[in-house]
mmCIF file of C-alpha atoms in Angstrom:
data_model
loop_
_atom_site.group_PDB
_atom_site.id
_atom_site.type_symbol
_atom_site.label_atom_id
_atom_site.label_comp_id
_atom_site.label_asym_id
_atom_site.label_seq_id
_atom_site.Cartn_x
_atom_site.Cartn_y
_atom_site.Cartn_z
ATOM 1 C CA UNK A 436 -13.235 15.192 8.073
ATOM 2 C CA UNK A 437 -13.547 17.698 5.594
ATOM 3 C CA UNK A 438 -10.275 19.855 6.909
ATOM 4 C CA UNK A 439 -8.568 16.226 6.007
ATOM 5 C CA UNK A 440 -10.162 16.064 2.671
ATOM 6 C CA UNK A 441 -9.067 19.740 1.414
ATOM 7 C CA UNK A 442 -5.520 19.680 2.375
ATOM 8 C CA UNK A 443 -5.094 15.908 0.387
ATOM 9 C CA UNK A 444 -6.175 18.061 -2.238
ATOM 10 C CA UNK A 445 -3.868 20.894 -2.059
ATOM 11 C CA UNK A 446 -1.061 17.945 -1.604
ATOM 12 C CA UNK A 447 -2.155 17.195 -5.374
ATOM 13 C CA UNK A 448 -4.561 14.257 -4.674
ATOM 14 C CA UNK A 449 -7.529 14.259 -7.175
ATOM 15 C CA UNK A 450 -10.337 11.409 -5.476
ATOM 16 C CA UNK A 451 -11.447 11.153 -8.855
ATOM 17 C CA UNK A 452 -7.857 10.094 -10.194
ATOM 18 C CA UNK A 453 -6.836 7.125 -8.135
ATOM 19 C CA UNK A 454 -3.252 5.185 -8.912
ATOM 20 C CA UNK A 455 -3.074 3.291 -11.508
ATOM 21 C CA UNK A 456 -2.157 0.248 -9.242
ATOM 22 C CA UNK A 457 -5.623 -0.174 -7.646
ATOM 23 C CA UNK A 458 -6.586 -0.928 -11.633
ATOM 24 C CA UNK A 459 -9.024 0.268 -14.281
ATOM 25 C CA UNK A 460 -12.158 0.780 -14.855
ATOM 26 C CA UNK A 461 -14.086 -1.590 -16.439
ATOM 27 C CA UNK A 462 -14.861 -1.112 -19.883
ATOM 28 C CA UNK A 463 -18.475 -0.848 -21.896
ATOM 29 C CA UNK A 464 -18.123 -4.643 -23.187
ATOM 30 C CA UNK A 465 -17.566 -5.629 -19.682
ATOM 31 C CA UNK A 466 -13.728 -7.581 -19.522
ATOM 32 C CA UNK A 467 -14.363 -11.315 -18.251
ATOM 33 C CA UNK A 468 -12.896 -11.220 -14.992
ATOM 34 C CA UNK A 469 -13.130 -13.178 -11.933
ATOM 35 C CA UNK A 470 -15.977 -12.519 -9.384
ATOM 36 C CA UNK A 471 -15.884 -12.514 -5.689
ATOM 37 C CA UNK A 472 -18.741 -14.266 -3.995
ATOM 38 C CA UNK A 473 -19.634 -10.572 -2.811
ATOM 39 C CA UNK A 474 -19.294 -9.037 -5.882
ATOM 40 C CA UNK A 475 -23.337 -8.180 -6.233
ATOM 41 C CA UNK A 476 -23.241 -6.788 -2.527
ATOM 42 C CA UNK A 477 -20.447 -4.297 -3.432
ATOM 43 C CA UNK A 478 -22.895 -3.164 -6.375
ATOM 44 C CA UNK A 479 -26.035 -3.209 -3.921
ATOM 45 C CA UNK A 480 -23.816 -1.024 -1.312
ATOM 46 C CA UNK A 481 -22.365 1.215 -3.946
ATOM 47 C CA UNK A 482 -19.532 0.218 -5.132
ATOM 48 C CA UNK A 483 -17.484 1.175 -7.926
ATOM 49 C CA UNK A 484 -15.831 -2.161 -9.309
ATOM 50 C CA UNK A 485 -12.672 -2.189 -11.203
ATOM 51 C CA UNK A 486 -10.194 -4.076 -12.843
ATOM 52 C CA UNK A 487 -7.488 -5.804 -10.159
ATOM 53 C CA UNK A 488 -4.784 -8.759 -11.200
ATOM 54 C CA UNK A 489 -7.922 -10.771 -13.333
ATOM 55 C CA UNK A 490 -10.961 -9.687 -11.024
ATOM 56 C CA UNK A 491 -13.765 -7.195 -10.618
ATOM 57 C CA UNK A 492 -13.134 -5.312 -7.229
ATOM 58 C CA UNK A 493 -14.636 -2.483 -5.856
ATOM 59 C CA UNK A 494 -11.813 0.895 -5.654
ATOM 60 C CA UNK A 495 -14.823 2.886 -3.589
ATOM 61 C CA UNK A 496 -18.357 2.730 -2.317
ATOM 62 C CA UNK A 497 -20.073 6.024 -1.706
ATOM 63 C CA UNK A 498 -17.946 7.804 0.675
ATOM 64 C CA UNK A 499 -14.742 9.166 -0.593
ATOM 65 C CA UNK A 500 -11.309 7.385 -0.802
ATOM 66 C CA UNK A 501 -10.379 9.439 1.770
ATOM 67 C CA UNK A 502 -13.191 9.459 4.503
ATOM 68 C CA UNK A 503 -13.226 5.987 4.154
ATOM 69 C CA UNK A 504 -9.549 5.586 5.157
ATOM 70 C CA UNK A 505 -9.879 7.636 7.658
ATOM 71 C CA UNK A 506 -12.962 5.836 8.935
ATOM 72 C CA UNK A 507 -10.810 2.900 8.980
ATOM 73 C CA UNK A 508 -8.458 4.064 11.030
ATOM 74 C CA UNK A 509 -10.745 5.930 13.441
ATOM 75 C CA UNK A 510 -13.098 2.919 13.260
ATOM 76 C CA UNK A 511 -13.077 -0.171 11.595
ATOM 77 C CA UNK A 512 -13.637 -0.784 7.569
ATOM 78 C CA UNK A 513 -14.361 -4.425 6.075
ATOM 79 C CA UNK A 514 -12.267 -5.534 2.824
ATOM 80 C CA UNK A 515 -13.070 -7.969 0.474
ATOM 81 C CA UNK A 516 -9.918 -9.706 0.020
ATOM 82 C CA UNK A 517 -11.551 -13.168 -0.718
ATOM 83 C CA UNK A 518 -9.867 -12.813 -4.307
ATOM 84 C CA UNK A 519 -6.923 -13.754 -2.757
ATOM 85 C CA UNK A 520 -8.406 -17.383 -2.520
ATOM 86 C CA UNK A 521 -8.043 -17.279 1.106
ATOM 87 C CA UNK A 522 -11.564 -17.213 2.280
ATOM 88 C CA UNK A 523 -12.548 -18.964 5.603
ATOM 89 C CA UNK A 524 -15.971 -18.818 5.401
ATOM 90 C CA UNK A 525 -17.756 -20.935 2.217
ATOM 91 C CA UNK A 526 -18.886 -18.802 -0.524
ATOM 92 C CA UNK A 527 -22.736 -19.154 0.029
ATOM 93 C CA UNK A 528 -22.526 -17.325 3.638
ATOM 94 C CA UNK A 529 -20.240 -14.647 2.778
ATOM 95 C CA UNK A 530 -23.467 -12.130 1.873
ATOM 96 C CA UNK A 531 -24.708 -13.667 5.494
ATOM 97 C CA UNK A 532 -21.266 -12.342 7.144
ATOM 98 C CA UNK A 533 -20.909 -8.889 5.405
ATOM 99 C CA UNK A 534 -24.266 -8.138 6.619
ATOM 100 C CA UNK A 535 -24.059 -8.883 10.105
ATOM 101 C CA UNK A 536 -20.694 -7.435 10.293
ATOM 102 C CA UNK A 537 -21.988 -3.942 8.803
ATOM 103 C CA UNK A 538 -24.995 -4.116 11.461
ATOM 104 C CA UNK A 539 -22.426 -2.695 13.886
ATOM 105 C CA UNK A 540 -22.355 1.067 13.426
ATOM 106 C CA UNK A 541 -18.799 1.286 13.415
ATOM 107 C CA UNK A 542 -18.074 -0.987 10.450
ATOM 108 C CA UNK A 543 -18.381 0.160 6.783
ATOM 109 C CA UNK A 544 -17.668 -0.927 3.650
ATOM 110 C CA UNK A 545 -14.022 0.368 1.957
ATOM 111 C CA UNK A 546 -12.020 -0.844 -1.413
ATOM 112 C CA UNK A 547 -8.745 -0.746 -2.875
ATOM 113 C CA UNK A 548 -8.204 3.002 -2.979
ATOM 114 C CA UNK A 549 -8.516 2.798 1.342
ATOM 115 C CA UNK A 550 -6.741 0.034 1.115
ATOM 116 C CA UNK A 551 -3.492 0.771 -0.700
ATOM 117 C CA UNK A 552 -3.024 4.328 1.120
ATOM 118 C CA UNK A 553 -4.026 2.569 4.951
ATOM 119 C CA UNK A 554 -0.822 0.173 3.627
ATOM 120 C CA UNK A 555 1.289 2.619 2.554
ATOM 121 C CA UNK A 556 1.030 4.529 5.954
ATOM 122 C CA UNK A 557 1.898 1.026 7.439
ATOM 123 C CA UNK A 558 5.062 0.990 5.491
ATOM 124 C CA UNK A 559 4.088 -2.793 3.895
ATOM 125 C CA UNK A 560 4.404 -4.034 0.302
ATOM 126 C CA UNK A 561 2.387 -4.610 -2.275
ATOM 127 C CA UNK A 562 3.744 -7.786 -3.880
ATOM 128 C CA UNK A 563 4.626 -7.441 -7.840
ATOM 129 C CA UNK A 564 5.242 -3.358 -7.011
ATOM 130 C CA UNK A 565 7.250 -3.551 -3.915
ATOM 131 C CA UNK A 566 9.019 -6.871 -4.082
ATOM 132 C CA UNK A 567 8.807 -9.762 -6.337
ATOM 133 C CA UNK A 568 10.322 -12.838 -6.563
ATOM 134 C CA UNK A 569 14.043 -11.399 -7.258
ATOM 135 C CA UNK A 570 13.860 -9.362 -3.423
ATOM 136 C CA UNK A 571 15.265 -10.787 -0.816
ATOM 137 C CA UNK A 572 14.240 -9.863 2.768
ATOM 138 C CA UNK A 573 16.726 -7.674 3.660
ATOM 139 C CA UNK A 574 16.426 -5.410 0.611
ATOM 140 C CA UNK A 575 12.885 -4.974 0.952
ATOM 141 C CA UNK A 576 13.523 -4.186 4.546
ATOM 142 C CA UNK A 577 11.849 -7.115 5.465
ATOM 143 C CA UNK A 578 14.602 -9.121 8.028
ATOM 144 C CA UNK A 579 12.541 -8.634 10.806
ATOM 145 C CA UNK A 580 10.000 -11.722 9.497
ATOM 146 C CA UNK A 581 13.428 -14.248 9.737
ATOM 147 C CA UNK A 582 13.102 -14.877 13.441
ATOM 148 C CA UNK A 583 16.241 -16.067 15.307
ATOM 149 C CA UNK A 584 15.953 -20.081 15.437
ATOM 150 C CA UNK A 585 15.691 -19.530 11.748
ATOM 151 C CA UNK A 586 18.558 -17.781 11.407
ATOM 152 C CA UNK A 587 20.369 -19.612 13.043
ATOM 153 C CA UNK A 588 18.915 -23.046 11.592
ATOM 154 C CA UNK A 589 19.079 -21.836 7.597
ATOM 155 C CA UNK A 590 16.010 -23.928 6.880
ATOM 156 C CA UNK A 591 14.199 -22.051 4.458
ATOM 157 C CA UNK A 592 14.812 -21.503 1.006
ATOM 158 C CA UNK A 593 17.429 -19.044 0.018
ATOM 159 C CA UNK A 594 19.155 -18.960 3.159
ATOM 160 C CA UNK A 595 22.571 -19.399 1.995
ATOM 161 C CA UNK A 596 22.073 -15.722 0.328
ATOM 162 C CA UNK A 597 19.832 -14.143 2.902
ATOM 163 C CA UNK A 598 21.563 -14.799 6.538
ATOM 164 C CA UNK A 599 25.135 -13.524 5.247
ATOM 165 C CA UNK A 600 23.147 -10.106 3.871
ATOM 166 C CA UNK A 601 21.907 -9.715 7.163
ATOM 167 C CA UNK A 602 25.293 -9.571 8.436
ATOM 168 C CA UNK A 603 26.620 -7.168 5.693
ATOM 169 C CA UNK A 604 25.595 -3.984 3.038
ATOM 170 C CA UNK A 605 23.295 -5.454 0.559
ATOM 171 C CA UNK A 606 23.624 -3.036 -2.803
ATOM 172 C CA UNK A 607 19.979 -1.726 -2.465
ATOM 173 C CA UNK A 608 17.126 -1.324 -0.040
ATOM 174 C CA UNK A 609 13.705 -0.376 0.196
ATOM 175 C CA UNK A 610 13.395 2.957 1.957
ATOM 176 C CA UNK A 611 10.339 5.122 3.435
ATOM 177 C CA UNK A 612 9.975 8.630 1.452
ATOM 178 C CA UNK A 613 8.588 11.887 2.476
ATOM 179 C CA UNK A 614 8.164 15.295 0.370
ATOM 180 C CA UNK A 615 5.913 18.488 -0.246
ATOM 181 C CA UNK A 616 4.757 19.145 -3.486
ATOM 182 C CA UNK A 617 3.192 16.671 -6.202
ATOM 183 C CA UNK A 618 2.681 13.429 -4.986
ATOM 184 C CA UNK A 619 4.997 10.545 -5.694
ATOM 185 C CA UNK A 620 4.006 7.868 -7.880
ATOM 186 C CA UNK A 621 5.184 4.286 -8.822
ATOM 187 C CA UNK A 622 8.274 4.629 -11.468
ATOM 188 C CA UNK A 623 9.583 8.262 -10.513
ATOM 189 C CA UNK A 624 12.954 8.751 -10.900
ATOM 190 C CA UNK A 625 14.758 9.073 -6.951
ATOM 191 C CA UNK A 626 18.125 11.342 -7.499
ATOM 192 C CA UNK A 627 20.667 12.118 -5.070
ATOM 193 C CA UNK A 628 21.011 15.990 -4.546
ATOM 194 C CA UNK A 629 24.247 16.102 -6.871
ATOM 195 C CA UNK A 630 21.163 14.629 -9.518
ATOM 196 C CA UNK A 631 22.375 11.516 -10.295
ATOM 197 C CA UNK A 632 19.469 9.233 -10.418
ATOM 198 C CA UNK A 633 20.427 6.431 -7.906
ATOM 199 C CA UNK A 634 16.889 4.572 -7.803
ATOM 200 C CA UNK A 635 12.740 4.069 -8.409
ATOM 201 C CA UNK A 636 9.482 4.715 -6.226
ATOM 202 C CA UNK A 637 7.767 1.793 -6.398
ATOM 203 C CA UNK A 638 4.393 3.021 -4.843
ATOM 204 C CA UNK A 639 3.579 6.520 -3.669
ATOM 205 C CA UNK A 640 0.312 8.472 -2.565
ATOM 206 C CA UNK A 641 -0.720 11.441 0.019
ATOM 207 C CA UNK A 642 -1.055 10.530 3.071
ATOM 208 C CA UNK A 643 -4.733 11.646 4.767
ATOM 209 C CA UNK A 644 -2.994 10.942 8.234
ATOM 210 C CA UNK A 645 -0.296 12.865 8.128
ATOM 211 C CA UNK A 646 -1.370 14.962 5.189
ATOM 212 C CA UNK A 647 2.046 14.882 3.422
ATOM 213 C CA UNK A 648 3.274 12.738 0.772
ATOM 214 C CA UNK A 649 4.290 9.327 1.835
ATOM 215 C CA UNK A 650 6.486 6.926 -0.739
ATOM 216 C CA UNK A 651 8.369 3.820 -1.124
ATOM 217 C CA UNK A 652 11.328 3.007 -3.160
ATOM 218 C CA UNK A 653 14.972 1.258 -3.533
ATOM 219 C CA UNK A 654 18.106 3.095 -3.199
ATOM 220 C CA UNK A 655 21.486 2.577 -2.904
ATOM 221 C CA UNK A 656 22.701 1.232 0.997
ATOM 222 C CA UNK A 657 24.633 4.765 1.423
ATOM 223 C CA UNK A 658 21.333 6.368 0.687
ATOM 224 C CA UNK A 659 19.018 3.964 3.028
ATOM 225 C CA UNK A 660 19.937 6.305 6.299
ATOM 226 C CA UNK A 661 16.492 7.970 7.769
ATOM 227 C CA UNK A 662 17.058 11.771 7.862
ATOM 228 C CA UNK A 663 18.899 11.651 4.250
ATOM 229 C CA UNK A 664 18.073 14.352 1.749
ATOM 230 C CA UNK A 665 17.408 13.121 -1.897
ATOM 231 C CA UNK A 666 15.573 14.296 -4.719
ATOM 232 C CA UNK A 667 12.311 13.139 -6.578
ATOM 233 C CA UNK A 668 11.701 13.784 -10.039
ATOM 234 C CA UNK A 669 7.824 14.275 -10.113
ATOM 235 C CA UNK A 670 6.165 15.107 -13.564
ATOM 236 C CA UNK A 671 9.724 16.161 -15.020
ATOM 237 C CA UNK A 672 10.506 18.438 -11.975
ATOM 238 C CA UNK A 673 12.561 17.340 -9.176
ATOM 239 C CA UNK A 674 11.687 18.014 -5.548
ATOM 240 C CA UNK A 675 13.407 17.766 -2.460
ATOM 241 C CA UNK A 676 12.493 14.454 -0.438
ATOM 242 C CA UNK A 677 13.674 12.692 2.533
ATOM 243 C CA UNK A 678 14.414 9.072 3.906
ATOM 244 C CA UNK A 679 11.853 8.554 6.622
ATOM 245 C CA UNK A 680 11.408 5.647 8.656
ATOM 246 C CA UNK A 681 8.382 3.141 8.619
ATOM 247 C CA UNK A 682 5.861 2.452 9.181
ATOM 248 C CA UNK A 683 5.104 6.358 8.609
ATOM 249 C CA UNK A 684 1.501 6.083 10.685
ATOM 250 C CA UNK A 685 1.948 4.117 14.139
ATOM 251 C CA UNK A 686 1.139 0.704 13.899
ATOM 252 C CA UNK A 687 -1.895 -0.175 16.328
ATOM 253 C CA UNK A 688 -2.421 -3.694 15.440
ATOM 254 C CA UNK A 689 -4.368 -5.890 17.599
ATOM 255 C CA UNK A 690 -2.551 -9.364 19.066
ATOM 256 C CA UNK A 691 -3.891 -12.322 20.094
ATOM 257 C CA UNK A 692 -2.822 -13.075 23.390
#
């Protein structure tokens, strides 16, 4: 993994310097945040908590960010994401679970830094830096989760807006973005190549895949072609950059069937 590692950090990715999206460290007088019922097995395995929307989540364990994505997609990688109040197991066997699960060779332990590049390579949102209540489907690309009865029904809220801008040019849409040089981040300027600033990365990283830099951002319809040249304004120097289509990794989910 270590050919991986070096050319992530040629791409300008310093493991020591993760986005500021996957949080902050905690301070010396310890913020009060939330806890997950794992939070002392993330300390027992390693882990390197930080601050992330009100609670104390590990961004690493031991192995870098980016051995530990790749592990994930080589593998298989266990996330915490019981903070999202969605946990199906009770709180007092979770420890129990993690465990067992990491008893299989194969499975290891990997936090928000893994995380938010493995979903950037998917091409899928992180809500509150992607989309927000004010997106609609179609501008954050997202018209393939309206299946056809419901289209055709209009029984969900906000149809009367959505279903005719699936029909039409909606003034801005969530594009993939690819480019050499410094990475993208969340809030760089996206230019068209006359320089007119036209829209706004809304979360960027390297890529350890594909070892290039991978983005996301809205842009004018005109602009939303894959194959269109644009420009990136990256620490107050623009680069060339290019619409790509997503999800920029395969997709190798597994279905129930």
């Amino acid at each position: 993994m270590r050919p991986a590692v070096s050319m992530v950090a040629r791409l300008g990715f310093r493991l020591q310097e993760l986005p500021s999206v996957l949080g902050r460290r905690l301070s010396c007088a310890q913020d009060v945040l939330r806890r997950t019922p794992l939070y002392d097995f993330h300390l027992a395995h390693g882990g390197k908590m930080v601050e992330f929307a009100g609670w104390s989540l590990p961004v690493q364990y031991r192995d870098s960010h980016v051995d530990s994505h790749l592990h994930t997609r080589q593998h298989c990688s266990l996330f915490d994401v019981s903070h999202m109040l969605q946990i199906s197991v009770p709180a007092a066997g979770a420890v129990h679970l993690a465990a067992a699960l990491l008893e299989n060779p194969e499975v290891k332990l990997a936090g928000l830094a893994a995380r938010d590049s493995l979903r950037l390579e998917a091409g899928l949102c992180l809500y509150g830096k992607d989309i927000d209540e004010r997106t609609t489907p179609v501008e954050g690309s997202l018209g393939w989760t309206l299946g056809k009865r419901r289209r055709a029904a209009m029984d969900f809220p906000g149809a009367k807006v959505i279903v005719p801008q699936l029909k039409s040019k909606v003034q801005q849409r969530r594009v993939g973005l690819m480019c050499e040089g410094a990475p993208m981040r969340a809030h760089s300027p996206i230019l068209s190549t006359e320089g007119t600033v036209i829209g706004t990365v809304t979360s960027g990283c390297p890529s350890p895949c594909l070892k290039r830099n991978v983005a996301m951002g809205y842009v004018p319809y005109e602009y939303s072609r894959p194959g269109t040249l644009l420009l990136v304004e990256v620490r107050r120097k623009q680069q060339m950059a290019v619409v790509s289509k997503m999800p920029f990794v395969p997709t190798n989910y597994y279905t129930l069937k």
